[in-house]
């Protein structure tokens, strides 16, 4: 089976779309599939990482936005995230044609908020089946399968946006988590049997354009934490505030380490008593491991999922980065209570079991062309 992924990463987009596609690609490869990626070369792209995982990756130039093909420069409908693409949908499709024509994939998998049915229709001759990964339910698709791992959405949110025969996979039971999280789930849940507050893990995504990490470190200085507490910070190598955060870590009242581009996030989460982290795709990793979480919303598209987790009693929520200085001390006080820690862990573990990738691949296998 041949599979092509179309997803981007950048300082603006973040790394989550590409990372979850990589997770699915690695699982598909283990099943014998041949996987390829198409990504635009935005500042902060992850093409080198994709290639280091052994996948072929085709880079689209950020200067590739001319209209010499006669295609219109303006899109028929301006999508909310159209500026993420770096070209119009038709221009992007035009550059994808020779790649798809060469591979002729059995599955095209698209994880991009700036692409919709317009792009998909223009490329329909070059793939057999289409899987769309979405979180927004704000645009139309012509897909065979649609995956939205957001517990804040339901099937009816997509009824008018996909073909009648499209099969929907909605909810965190389909979350695309790496195998390590299912493997570590039992160990992590057993560890929550004696909750305490000794180790805090801060993870605001690979980019953290808003410097939520730096704001969090400053706010923690005002919190009542045990003298024996330690803090771990996880960041991406291309995070623009990495040097500033590393400097701030040396001035914390508690031992604070800054970890860059780690490959053992699951183990780091298992060892943490609480996580202060961004809403988004890592939310389901924390739920799988039952880690009590103080969640920070960093983008509008994270709101529905974050609010669903708040309603389920799975997180303490800070709705904006600017609220961290006032809201974090309150949340830390709440999590100093062992009962609250246990309740958050128990509710979180019910959200996601880490087996979503297998469910998605099973649906792909059962979908006829």
Phi, psi and omega in degrees: 000132178256133183229134174240131177256134172243105182209153180235155168231149176195174176298329180277315183285326189090189185250353190299321182296312180293321183295319180287330174294321176299320178300313179294320180298318181294323178290321177294320178298322178296337177269003176102003182281154175256117188244140179227156178236145169238121184221141174279146187275056176295161172296121184097014179294165183239030181299321180295320178297315180302314180293327179293340177275359176093014179257148172283139183222126181258124180266132175260129183295143175287347177269359185276071183225024179281165180240031185290352178280354185090356178287144181293142180287324181272144178281154180298319177229127181278115179281156181303322182255025182303326182293347179287341191280323183084009178191175170281166179299319182291324175295318179297316180299318181302319180285339178278338186306306183297330179290310181292325180296325179288320185273321186048068187291148170290324177230132166254126181245121186243125178230082186202122182291345183262008180239138179219202185300332179299310178295314183298317181295322182292343181249010189301333182285351189248013174211160180268313181226155186232127172246125176253131173255122187220162175226358194250327184054049185233011182201162185272153178221161175243035191277160172275325178228145173227130180246123172228105185276014183274118179291352178278356180246161178226167183302324182295341177294339183250000186306317183270003187250349183228162177299157182299329182267006177291135177264130186258139174237098187243129175120163186290349174294346177255010183301135184274086181254145176296154185303334184300331184287318174296322181294324184269355187302310182300314179300317182292318181294322178296325180294332181285357180295336178234076186294145178205175180233084182239336184224120179250130177250127178250124180215106185251026179094167185290339184251308182052060182300332183272359183056041176298330179296312179297319178296321179295317179299318178296320180292327180296333179298337181266000184266153177270098180245151177301148179299333182274002182292150172227156186233135174241136179241129178248128180221163174272156182298330183264009178298126186294338182254020184302312182297320180295319179293318179300322178292318180297326181298330181287346183251015179279149179291345181239153178305126185226122178249145176247120184250132186241132176050049181286158178244008182234047183301323180302311179298322179296319179292321179301321184282349183273143174275325170218155173242134168256109190213163180290148167294162181125203190296330179287349177303320185285332174297315180294321178296315180305321182269358178065032183275122175302134190228137164259112188259139179242127177279122181253348181209152182301325183288356178266352190296312186297318178294318180296319180293325177295320178292323176297315181297329180278356181075026185263346184214160160264137189241133170244119194279339180214151180302321182294346179272351184303314183302326181267326186274329184297314178302323178295315180295321179297319178300318180297322183275000173283351179269124183298327180294317179295318177302315181295319181295316178299316180297315182297318180290322181295318185295339179283343186285322191207136181251000176086005184255019184297322182300316180297323179294320180294314180297323177298318177296319177299318182293331183267003180263119181279147176282000000 
